[in-house]
Amino acid sequence: MTVRGAKNLVPKAMVAALLGDSPSVLRNVPEIKDVAVVTSLLKIHGVTVTKDEATGDLTMDPSGTKTATSNEIDTHAGDSRIPILFCGPLLHSLGEALIPNLGGCKIGDRPIDFHLDVLRHFGAVIDKAGPLGTSIRAPHGLTGAKISLPYPSVGATEQVLLTAVRAKGTTEVENAAIEPEILDLISLLQKMGAIITVGRDRVIRIIGVDRLNGYNHKALPDRNESASWASAALVTNGDIYVEGAAQRDLTAFLHTYRQIGGEFEVTDGGIRFFHPGGELKPLILETDVHPGFMTDWQQPLVVALTQASGVSIIHETVYENRFGFTNALVEMGAKVQLHSECLGAIPCRFGQRNFQHSAVITGPTPLVGADIDIPDLRGGFSHLIAALAAEGTSRVTGIELINRGYEKFMDKLTDLGARVEMNEIA
Ligand code: EPU
């Protein structure tokens, strides 16, 4: 199967098109719900978005950028987490931004305090705009600032980048996220004419410029989708070639994959992931920010660990509530115990705070089919691969959540030989 551009880069690259004074072209764009949501948000802000039907490439022309009405904005409340990233670009173009309340996966509280603090550092003024949104203004323009993030948040770092590139003067952000998707965003901003350096120890410096041009950029491949299919291969005793998977962005994942007994072969065009036979081995693992083991890889891997011989321990340090999906695995026969203690050494913000963020998994346990309602994107994918490995038929509802981040996943499952059938529920 093929993976295309990363869900955690493409929508942000689309927002960056607002910063240019000429059209931008984004290539390798997957057909996922988050792209549709951002396309619609760009359109209500006056950006002309054209899709090349043959290639899927998007051309975005921001020359007609305008303020969207609150009615238009309201229709997007709860759709995704991307709207908050429109703030910097809209403040630069229009001096104001109206942002709907955010959606996204329910894997923790997911507050936006870091984002709002960042915007205040640049001189923005923030008001609540009724129950559905937030209104942000920049009465005196935006000025570069020295910012230290409380945590290397991906979204807050993107907020800094998308705001600083056209702010007056220099911005320095400490404790920034340096995920591959952030570095790809920096690459495309650099193509637009932005001045950005990534220093040592998570410090990024940006010198603001008056104007930026459009970009032409091929999005980096989706490493989280690649890792999801890799886990699917292990869970189902399978063998999957993921065209487009890039080794460079998966180092920590591949290391872990081999540790538990999975195998892979890297080619120039992708990676073949397979179960080489024999028992899977348990392991002790902590999720972390890049270059650590990414939180989005954790959920599908947990399903593989239910089939490993022995006890595995996972400490989730990025989101406080990312183990809720294991309830369904337990119903299917897995042995998973959740704990609020930190079962690991990475300093974590959730210890002693009643968040069940450590999991002990004992395997191997045969899985049996169940009725499952999908809770979130990665948890949902994990349920599906558990259902594929289970004896009997599972009935899964809420499947549309998976369209947020996995392109044509039903077709891909069918191509892999899964017996899946989609039914409309009245
Ligand atoms: N946080 C705050 N306040 C904020 C922002 C973040 O407390 O204002 C906390 C979060 O609650 C979380 C931690 O900081 O505990 C890290 O959050 P981060 O900002 O890094 O995450 P994000 O930008 O909201 C993106 C991805 C996630 C991915 C994380 C971590 C997108 C659209 N989402 O979220 O992807 O898990 O970075 O790498 O890029 C997914 O793909 O399934 C997914 C959830």
XYZ file of N, CA and C and ligand atoms in Angstrom, residues 7-9 11-12 34 80-82 84-85 102 104-105 107-117 150-158 177 179 181-182 222-224 288-290 294-297 299 316-322 349-350 376-379 404-406, ligand 1:
239
model
N -0.552 13.594 7.768
C -1.706 14.306 8.340
C -1.254 15.422 9.277
N -0.137 15.211 9.973
C 0.293 16.227 10.935
C 1.187 17.303 10.324
N 1.305 17.292 8.985
C 1.989 18.396 8.294
C 1.065 19.069 7.283
N -2.206 19.781 6.749
C -3.126 20.882 7.067
C -2.385 22.160 7.494
N -1.234 21.993 8.169
C -0.472 23.177 8.601
C 0.186 23.857 7.407
N -9.222 15.833 7.526
C -8.572 17.060 7.995
C -8.223 17.992 6.834
N -11.819 20.150 14.197
C -10.398 19.789 14.163
C -9.617 20.729 15.078
N -8.318 20.490 15.214
C -7.487 21.376 16.043
C -6.741 22.408 15.195
N -6.873 22.338 13.890
C -6.064 23.201 13.027
C -6.482 24.685 13.079
N -6.850 26.902 15.192
C -6.067 27.782 16.073
C -4.797 28.264 15.363
N -4.330 27.499 14.364
C -3.102 27.889 13.667
C -3.357 28.957 12.596
N -12.221 24.208 19.227
C -11.496 23.153 18.524
C -12.080 21.773 18.776
N -10.836 17.538 17.399
C -9.660 16.653 17.489
C -9.964 15.485 18.402
N -9.005 14.579 18.524
C -9.243 13.344 19.279
C -9.347 13.607 20.775
N -8.150 12.562 23.709
C -7.097 11.748 24.324
C -6.491 12.475 25.509
N -7.200 13.469 25.993
C -6.749 14.283 27.120
C -7.521 15.591 27.020
N -7.233 16.529 27.925
C -7.948 17.814 27.908
C -7.653 18.637 26.660
N -6.450 18.539 26.167
C -5.969 19.256 24.985
C -6.299 20.751 25.033
N -5.810 21.441 26.071
C -6.069 22.878 26.175
C -5.304 23.668 25.106
N -5.580 24.983 25.000
C -4.856 25.813 24.021
C -4.118 26.956 24.725
N -3.857 26.760 26.048
C -3.200 27.836 26.797
C -1.834 28.208 26.224
N -1.047 27.237 25.758
C 0.277 27.556 25.205
C 0.108 28.448 23.964
N -0.893 28.088 23.136
C -1.115 28.850 21.894
C -1.465 30.310 22.228
N -2.376 30.482 23.184
C -2.831 31.836 23.493
C -1.691 32.639 24.123
N -0.871 31.994 24.979
C 0.282 32.687 25.569
C 1.256 33.124 24.481
N 6.339 25.822 27.958
C 6.350 24.973 29.155
C 6.593 23.501 28.807
N 6.320 23.113 27.547
C 6.480 21.729 27.089
C 6.737 21.831 25.579
N 7.537 20.912 25.016
C 7.811 21.032 23.567
C 6.593 20.658 22.722
N 5.576 21.475 22.805
C 4.307 21.210 22.124
C 4.454 21.419 20.614
N 3.936 20.452 19.855
C 3.987 20.539 18.391
C 3.160 21.751 17.930
N 1.916 21.807 18.389
C 1.027 22.878 17.938
C 1.544 24.251 18.334
N 2.025 24.401 19.579
C 2.485 25.728 20.025
C 3.728 26.149 19.243
N 4.587 25.188 18.896
C 5.773 25.528 18.094
C 5.336 25.993 16.701
N 4.329 25.301 16.143
C 3.814 25.723 14.830
C 3.195 27.120 14.926
N 9.266 22.096 19.853
C 9.158 20.742 19.287
C 10.025 20.689 18.023
N 9.778 17.777 15.873
C 9.270 16.623 15.143
C 9.577 16.802 13.647
N 7.684 16.679 11.206
C 6.642 17.506 10.559
C 6.937 18.997 10.777
N 7.528 19.324 11.942
C 7.889 20.724 12.212
C 9.039 21.126 11.274
N 3.604 10.214 5.693
C 2.990 10.071 7.004
C 3.642 8.933 7.793
N 4.497 9.283 8.736
C 5.215 8.242 9.493
C 4.268 7.547 10.481
N 3.203 8.244 10.883
C 2.282 7.609 11.832
C 1.401 6.576 11.141
N 7.404 9.672 24.097
C 8.083 10.944 24.370
C 8.010 11.821 23.130
N 8.461 13.063 23.277
C 8.552 13.936 22.101
C 9.724 13.461 21.243
N 9.777 13.902 19.989
C 10.842 13.505 19.073
C 12.202 13.909 19.658
N 7.146 8.043 19.566
C 6.004 8.945 19.390
C 4.709 8.387 20.003
N 3.948 9.250 20.635
C 2.685 8.817 21.262
C 1.707 8.199 20.248
N 1.705 8.691 19.008
C 0.755 8.167 18.011
C 1.067 6.730 17.593
N 2.268 6.267 17.887
C 2.630 4.880 17.536
C 2.196 3.906 18.624
N -0.651 3.319 20.374
C -1.908 2.554 20.428
C -1.896 1.301 19.547
N 2.858 6.394 29.144
C 2.480 7.421 28.148
C 2.745 8.791 28.775
N 3.692 9.549 28.223
C 4.065 10.826 28.868
C 3.623 12.059 28.072
N 2.935 11.851 26.934
C 2.554 13.024 26.129
C 1.085 13.412 26.368
N 0.184 12.402 26.348
C -1.240 12.665 26.615
C -1.667 11.900 27.862
N -2.459 12.546 28.693
C -2.824 11.944 29.977
C -3.868 10.838 29.839
N -4.569 10.812 28.706
C -5.716 9.906 28.614
C -5.698 9.111 27.313
N -4.555 8.494 27.010
C -4.480 7.822 25.715
C -4.581 6.300 25.826
N 4.196 14.851 33.359
C 3.321 15.833 34.021
C 2.100 15.196 34.668
N 1.960 13.858 34.525
C 0.686 13.255 34.926
C 0.730 12.415 36.197
N -11.251 7.326 19.141
C -10.397 8.349 18.543
C -9.646 7.724 17.378
N -8.880 8.562 16.677
C -8.256 8.125 15.420
C -7.339 6.906 15.584
N -6.307 7.048 16.403
C -5.334 5.944 16.520
C -5.918 4.769 17.312
N -6.723 5.090 18.342
C -7.375 4.032 19.116
C -8.298 3.234 18.210
N -10.310 10.771 9.336
C -9.578 12.012 9.645
C -8.101 11.882 9.288
N -7.557 10.665 9.426
C -6.113 10.558 9.275
C -5.608 9.403 8.426
N -6.497 8.488 8.011
C -6.028 7.354 7.209
C -6.723 7.411 5.856
N -0.733 21.109 25.534
C -1.169 21.982 26.506
N -1.526 23.246 26.117
C -1.480 23.645 24.817
C -1.017 22.751 23.826
C -0.650 21.476 24.219
O -1.220 21.638 27.689
O -1.829 24.812 24.520
C -0.349 19.736 25.932
C -1.288 18.698 25.305
O -2.492 18.568 26.038
C -0.433 17.447 25.315
C 0.968 18.011 25.066
O 0.926 19.406 25.401
O -0.487 16.843 26.577
C 1.484 17.853 23.660
O 0.572 18.412 22.753
P 1.011 19.004 21.330
O 0.692 20.458 21.294
O 2.409 18.565 21.049
O 0.032 18.223 20.363
P -0.845 18.798 19.183
O -0.081 19.789 18.384
O -2.204 19.168 19.660
C 0.010 17.081 17.396
C -0.622 16.016 16.557
C -0.985 14.831 17.419
C 0.280 14.302 18.067
C 0.929 15.424 18.884
C 2.243 15.006 19.539
C -1.682 17.318 14.847
C -2.941 17.792 14.219
N -1.806 16.566 15.924
O -0.999 17.474 18.321
O -1.510 13.848 16.553
O -0.040 13.226 18.906
O 1.173 16.560 18.039
O 3.175 14.679 18.572
O -0.590 17.593 14.364
C -2.801 12.013 15.934
O -2.253 12.129 14.837
O -3.556 11.053 16.263
C -2.559 13.056 16.929
C -3.236 13.158 18.058
